[in-house]
Coordinates of N, CA, C and O and ligand atoms in Angstrom, one line a residue:
M203 N 66.5 110.1 138.7 CA 66.3 111.6 139.0 C 65.0 112.0 138.4 O 64.6 111.6 137.2
T204 N 64.2 112.8 139.1 CA 62.9 113.3 138.5 C 63.2 114.7 137.9 O 63.9 115.5 138.5
R205 N 62.6 114.9 136.8 CA 62.8 116.2 136.1 C 61.5 116.7 135.7 O 60.9 116.2 134.7
R206 N 61.0 117.8 136.3 CA 59.8 118.4 135.9 C 59.8 118.8 134.4 O 58.8 118.6 133.7
D207 N 61.0 119.4 133.9 CA 61.0 119.9 132.6 C 61.0 118.7 131.5 O 60.9 119.0 130.4
A208 N 61.3 117.5 132.0 CA 61.3 116.4 131.1 C 59.9 115.7 131.1 O 59.7 114.7 130.4
D209 N 59.0 116.2 131.9 CA 57.7 115.5 132.1 C 56.8 115.9 130.9 O 56.5 117.1 130.7
P210 N 56.4 114.9 130.1 CA 55.6 115.2 128.9 C 54.1 115.5 129.2 O 53.3 115.8 128.3
T211 N 53.7 115.3 130.5 CA 52.3 115.5 130.8 C 51.9 116.9 130.5 O 52.5 117.9 130.9
P212 N 50.7 117.1 129.8 CA 50.3 118.5 129.5 C 49.9 119.2 130.8 O 49.5 118.6 131.8
P213 N 50.0 120.6 130.7 CA 49.7 121.4 131.9 C 48.2 121.0 132.3 O 47.4 120.8 131.4
G214 N 47.9 121.0 133.5 CA 46.6 120.7 133.9 C 46.4 119.2 134.3 O 45.5 118.9 135.1
Q215 N 47.3 118.4 133.8 CA 47.2 117.0 134.2 C 48.4 116.6 135.1 O 48.6 115.4 135.3
Q216 N 49.2 117.6 135.4 CA 50.4 117.3 136.2 C 50.0 116.7 137.6 O 48.9 117.0 138.1
G217 N 50.9 115.9 138.1 CA 50.7 115.3 139.4 C 50.5 113.9 139.3 O 50.7 113.1 140.3
G218 N 50.1 113.4 138.1 CA 49.8 111.9 138.0 C 51.1 111.1 137.7 O 51.4 110.1 138.3
T219 N 51.8 111.6 136.7 CA 53.0 110.8 136.2 C 54.2 111.6 136.3 O 54.2 112.8 135.9
Q220 N 55.3 111.0 136.7 CA 56.6 111.7 136.7 C 57.5 110.8 135.9 O 57.4 109.6 135.8
T221 N 58.5 111.4 135.3 CA 59.5 110.7 134.5 C 60.7 110.4 135.3 O 61.3 111.3 135.9
L222 N 61.1 109.1 135.4 CA 62.3 108.7 136.1 C 63.4 108.6 135.0 O 63.3 107.8 134.1
E223 N 64.4 109.4 135.1 CA 65.4 109.4 134.1 C 66.7 108.9 134.6 O 67.2 109.4 135.7
R224 N 67.3 107.9 134.0 CA 68.6 107.4 134.5 C 69.6 107.8 133.4 O 69.4 107.4 132.2
T225 N 70.7 108.4 133.8 CA 71.7 108.7 132.8 C 73.0 107.8 133.1 O 73.5 107.8 134.2
R226 N 73.4 107.1 132.1 CA 74.6 106.3 132.2 C 75.7 107.0 131.5 O 75.6 107.3 130.3
V227 N 76.9 107.2 132.1 CA 78.0 107.7 131.4 C 79.0 106.6 131.2 O 79.1 105.7 132.0
Q228 N 79.8 106.7 130.1 CA 80.8 105.7 129.8 C 82.1 106.5 129.8 O 82.2 107.6 129.4
R229 N 83.1 105.8 130.3 CA 84.5 106.4 130.1 C 84.8 106.4 128.6 O 84.5 105.5 127.9
P230 N 85.5 107.5 128.2 CA 85.9 107.6 126.8 C 87.0 106.5 126.6 O 87.7 106.2 127.5
R231 N 87.0 105.9 125.3 CA 88.0 105.0 125.1 C 89.4 105.7 125.0 O 89.4 106.8 124.5
L232 N 90.4 105.0 125.3 CA 91.7 105.6 125.4 C 92.6 105.1 124.3 O 92.5 103.9 123.8
Y233 N 93.5 106.0 123.8 CA 94.4 105.6 122.7 C 95.8 105.8 123.1 O 96.2 106.8 123.7
R234 N 96.6 104.8 122.7 CA 98.0 104.9 122.9 C 98.7 105.6 121.8 O 98.4 105.3 120.6
V235 N 99.6 106.5 122.1 CA 100.4 107.1 121.1 C 101.7 106.3 121.1 O 102.4 106.3 122.0
L236 N 101.9 105.6 119.9 CA 103.2 104.8 119.8 C 104.2 105.6 119.0 O 103.9 106.3 118.0
L237 N 105.4 105.5 119.5 CA 106.6 106.1 118.9 C 107.3 105.0 118.1 O 107.5 103.9 118.7
L238 N 107.6 105.2 116.8 CA 108.2 104.2 116.0 C 109.7 104.5 115.8 O 110.1 105.7 115.6
N239 N 110.5 103.5 115.8 CA 111.9 103.7 115.6 C 112.2 104.0 114.1 O 111.5 103.6 113.2
D240 N 113.3 104.7 113.9 CA 113.8 104.8 112.5 C 115.3 105.0 112.7 O 115.8 105.2 113.8
D241 N 116.1 105.1 111.6 CA 117.5 105.1 111.6 C 118.1 106.6 111.6 O 119.3 106.7 111.8
Y242 N 117.2 107.6 111.4 CA 117.8 108.9 111.2 C 117.4 110.0 112.2 O 118.2 111.0 112.3
T243 N 116.3 109.8 112.9 CA 115.9 110.9 113.8 C 116.9 110.9 115.0 O 117.1 109.8 115.6
P244 N 117.5 112.0 115.3 CA 118.4 112.0 116.4 C 117.8 111.7 117.8 O 116.7 112.0 118.0
M245 N 118.6 110.9 118.6 CA 118.1 110.6 119.9 C 117.7 111.8 120.7 O 116.6 111.8 121.4
D246 N 118.4 112.8 120.7 CA 118.1 114.1 121.4 C 116.8 114.7 121.0 O 116.1 115.2 121.9
F247 N 116.4 114.6 119.7 CA 115.2 115.1 119.3 C 114.0 114.3 119.9 O 113.0 114.8 120.3
V248 N 114.2 113.0 119.9 CA 113.1 112.1 120.4 C 112.9 112.4 121.9 O 111.8 112.5 122.4
V249 N 114.0 112.6 122.6 CA 114.0 112.9 124.1 C 113.2 114.2 124.3 O 112.4 114.3 125.1
M250 N 113.6 115.2 123.5 CA 112.9 116.5 123.6 C 111.4 116.4 123.3 O 110.6 117.0 124.1
V251 N 111.0 115.6 122.3 CA 109.6 115.4 122.0 C 108.9 114.8 123.3 O 107.8 115.2 123.6
L252 N 109.5 113.8 123.8 CA 108.9 113.1 125.0 C 108.7 114.0 126.2 O 107.7 114.0 126.9
E253 N 109.7 114.9 126.4 CA 109.6 115.9 127.5 C 108.6 116.9 127.2 O 107.7 117.3 128.0
R254 N 108.6 117.5 126.0 CA 107.8 118.7 125.7 C 106.4 118.3 125.3 O 105.4 119.0 125.8
Y255 N 106.1 117.3 124.6 CA 104.8 117.0 124.1 C 104.1 115.9 125.0 O 102.9 115.9 125.1
F256 N 104.9 115.1 125.7 CA 104.3 114.0 126.5 C 104.6 114.2 127.9 O 104.4 113.3 128.7
R257 N 105.2 115.3 128.3 CA 105.4 115.7 129.7 C 106.2 114.6 130.5 O 105.9 114.4 131.7
K258 N 107.2 114.0 129.9 CA 108.0 113.0 130.6 C 109.2 113.7 131.3 O 109.7 114.7 130.7
S259 N 109.7 113.2 132.4 CA 110.9 113.7 133.0 C 112.0 113.4 132.0 O 111.9 112.5 131.2
D260 N 113.2 114.0 132.2 CA 114.3 113.7 131.4 C 114.7 112.2 131.5 O 115.0 111.6 130.5
Q261 N 114.7 111.7 132.7 CA 115.0 110.3 132.9 C 114.1 109.3 132.2 O 114.5 108.4 131.5
E262 N 112.8 109.6 132.4 CA 111.8 108.7 131.7 C 111.9 108.8 130.2 O 111.8 107.8 129.5
A263 N 112.1 110.1 129.7 CA 112.2 110.3 128.3 C 113.4 109.5 127.7 O 113.3 108.9 126.6
Q264 N 114.5 109.5 128.4 CA 115.7 108.7 127.9 C 115.4 107.2 127.9 O 115.7 106.5 126.9
L265 N 114.7 106.7 128.9 CA 114.3 105.3 129.0 C 113.4 104.9 127.8 O 113.6 103.9 127.2
I266 N 112.4 105.7 127.6 CA 111.4 105.4 126.5 C 112.1 105.5 125.2 O 111.9 104.6 124.3
M267 N 112.9 106.5 125.0 CA 113.6 106.6 123.7 C 114.5 105.4 123.4 O 114.5 104.9 122.3
L268 N 115.3 105.0 124.4 CA 116.1 103.8 124.3 C 115.4 102.5 124.0 O 115.8 101.7 123.2
A269 N 114.2 102.4 124.7 CA 113.4 101.2 124.5 C 112.9 101.2 123.1 O 112.9 100.1 122.4
V270 N 112.5 102.3 122.5 CA 112.0 102.4 121.1 C 113.2 102.1 120.2 O 113.0 101.3 119.2
H271 N 114.3 102.7 120.5 CA 115.5 102.4 119.7 C 115.8 100.9 119.6 O 116.2 100.4 118.5
H272 N 115.7 100.2 120.7 CA 116.1 98.8 120.7 C 114.9 97.9 120.3 O 115.2 96.8 119.7
K273 N 113.7 98.2 120.6 CA 112.6 97.3 120.4 C 111.7 97.7 119.2 O 110.9 96.9 118.8
G274 N 111.9 98.9 118.6 CA 111.2 99.2 117.4 C 110.0 100.2 117.6 O 109.7 100.9 116.8
Q275 N 109.4 100.0 118.8 CA 108.3 101.0 119.1 C 108.1 101.0 120.6 O 108.6 100.2 121.4
G276 N 107.3 102.0 121.1 CA 107.1 102.2 122.5 C 106.0 103.2 122.7 O 105.6 104.0 121.8
V277 N 105.4 103.2 123.9 CA 104.3 104.1 124.2 C 104.8 105.4 124.7 O 105.5 105.5 125.7
A278 N 104.4 106.5 124.0 CA 104.8 107.8 124.5 C 103.8 108.3 125.5 O 104.1 109.1 126.4
G279 N 102.5 107.9 125.4 CA 101.4 108.4 126.3 C 100.1 107.8 125.9 O 100.0 107.2 124.8
V280 N 99.1 107.9 126.8 CA 97.8 107.4 126.6 C 96.8 108.5 126.8 O 96.8 109.2 127.9
Y281 N 95.9 108.7 125.8 CA 95.0 109.9 125.9 C 93.6 109.6 125.2 O 93.5 108.5 124.6
T282 N 92.7 110.4 125.4 CA 91.4 110.3 124.6 C 91.8 110.5 123.1 O 92.9 111.0 122.8
R283 N 90.9 110.1 122.3 CA 91.2 110.1 120.8 C 91.7 111.4 120.3 O 92.7 111.5 119.6
D284 N 90.9 112.5 120.6 CA 91.3 113.8 120.0 C 92.7 114.2 120.4 O 93.4 114.8 119.6
V285 N 92.9 114.1 121.7 CA 94.3 114.5 122.3 C 95.4 113.6 121.6 O 96.4 114.2 121.2
A286 N 95.1 112.3 121.5 CA 96.2 111.4 120.9 C 96.4 111.8 119.5 O 97.6 112.0 119.1
E287 N 95.4 112.1 118.7 CA 95.5 112.4 117.3 C 96.2 113.8 117.1 O 97.0 114.0 116.2
T288 N 95.9 114.7 118.0 CA 96.5 116.0 118.0 C 98.0 115.9 118.2 O 98.8 116.5 117.6
K289 N 98.4 115.1 119.2 CA 99.8 115.0 119.5 C 100.6 114.3 118.4 O 101.7 114.7 118.0
V290 N 100.0 113.3 117.7 CA 100.6 112.7 116.6 C 100.8 113.7 115.5 O 101.9 113.8 114.9
A291 N 99.8 114.6 115.2 CA 99.9 115.6 114.2 C 101.0 116.6 114.5 O 101.8 117.0 113.7
Q292 N 101.0 117.1 115.8 CA 101.9 118.2 116.2 C 103.4 117.7 116.1 O 104.2 118.4 115.6
V293 N 103.6 116.5 116.7 CA 105.0 116.0 116.7 C 105.5 115.6 115.3 O 106.6 115.9 115.0
T294 N 104.6 115.0 114.5 CA 105.0 114.7 113.1 C 105.3 116.0 112.4 O 106.4 116.0 111.7
A295 N 104.6 117.0 112.6 CA 104.8 118.3 111.9 C 106.2 118.9 112.4 O 107.0 119.4 111.6
E296 N 106.4 118.8 113.7 CA 107.7 119.3 114.2 C 108.9 118.5 113.6 O 109.9 119.1 113.3
A297 N 108.7 117.2 113.6 CA 109.8 116.4 113.0 C 110.1 116.8 111.6 O 111.2 116.9 111.1
R298 N 109.0 116.9 110.8 CA 109.2 117.3 109.4 C 109.9 118.7 109.2 O 110.7 118.9 108.3
R299 N 109.5 119.6 110.1 CA 110.2 120.9 110.0 C 111.7 120.8 110.1 O 112.4 121.6 109.6
H300 N 112.1 119.8 110.9 CA 113.5 119.5 111.1 C 114.1 118.6 110.1 O 115.3 118.3 110.1
G301 N 113.2 118.1 109.2 CA 113.7 117.1 108.2 C 113.9 115.7 108.7 O 114.6 114.9 108.1
Y302 N 113.2 115.3 109.8 CA 113.4 114.0 110.4 C 112.2 113.1 110.0 O 111.1 113.6 110.0
P303 N 112.4 111.8 109.8 CA 111.4 110.9 109.4 C 110.5 110.3 110.5 O 109.8 109.4 110.3
L304 N 110.7 110.8 111.8 CA 110.0 110.2 112.9 C 108.6 110.0 112.7 O 107.9 110.8 112.1
R305 N 108.1 108.8 113.1 CA 106.7 108.4 112.9 C 106.0 108.1 114.2 O 106.7 107.4 115.1
L306 N 104.8 108.5 114.4 CA 104.0 108.1 115.5 C 102.6 107.7 115.0 O 102.2 108.2 114.0
V307 N 102.0 106.8 115.8 CA 100.6 106.4 115.5 C 99.8 106.4 116.7 O 100.3 106.1 117.8
A308 N 98.5 106.6 116.6 CA 97.6 106.5 117.7 C 96.8 105.2 117.5 O 96.3 105.0 116.4
E309 N 96.7 104.4 118.6 CA 95.9 103.1 118.4 C 95.0 102.9 119.7 O 95.5 103.2 120.8
P310 N 93.8 102.4 119.5 CA 93.0 102.2 120.7 C 93.6 101.2 121.6 O 94.2 100.2 121.1
E311 N 93.4 101.4 122.9 CA 93.9 100.4 123.9 C 93.2 99.0 123.6 O 92.1 99.0 123.3
A312 N 94.0 97.9 123.9 CA 93.5 96.6 123.7 C 92.2 96.4 124.5 O 92.0 96.9 125.6
G313 N 91.2 95.6 123.8 CA 90.0 95.3 124.5 C 89.0 96.4 124.5 O 87.9 96.3 125.1
E314 N 89.2 97.5 123.7 CA 88.3 98.6 123.6 C 87.8 98.9 122.2 O 88.4 98.5 121.3
Ligands
TYC565 N1 117.2 105.1 116.1 C1 117.5 106.5 116.2 C2 119.0 106.7 116.2 O1 119.8 105.8 116.3 C3 116.9 107.1 117.5 C4 115.4 107.0 117.6 C5 114.8 106.6 118.8 C6 114.6 107.4 116.5 C7 113.4 106.5 118.9 C8 113.2 107.3 116.6 O2 111.3 106.8 117.9 C9 112.7 106.9 117.8 N2 119.4 108.0 116.0

């Protein structure tokens, strides 16, 4: 792309040189928000969190909650870093308000 305003040529010498500027954009790296199992957080609370904070349907939320309950952890959602960290903070705060030990972590997707 040529940009007149990026051309460092002083006034009066214009017309000789133009600046060709190429801009490369990169996709932001993505982070998984992992939900970790524990023995005390009620199943209904985890399902509510998945629906309200991670926009899962009731059916999806039940499946993810049960997978975490049986396997120890599972993916609640995948987001850019700021969004992932905000969700971890918001859900952790909500769990603590209820007195539940629910834990979540954000981790970069493999290979990134
Ligand atoms: N294991 C919990 C129970 O039996 C339920 C649970 C599921 C807790 C998923 C946390 O991330 C979690 N009440």
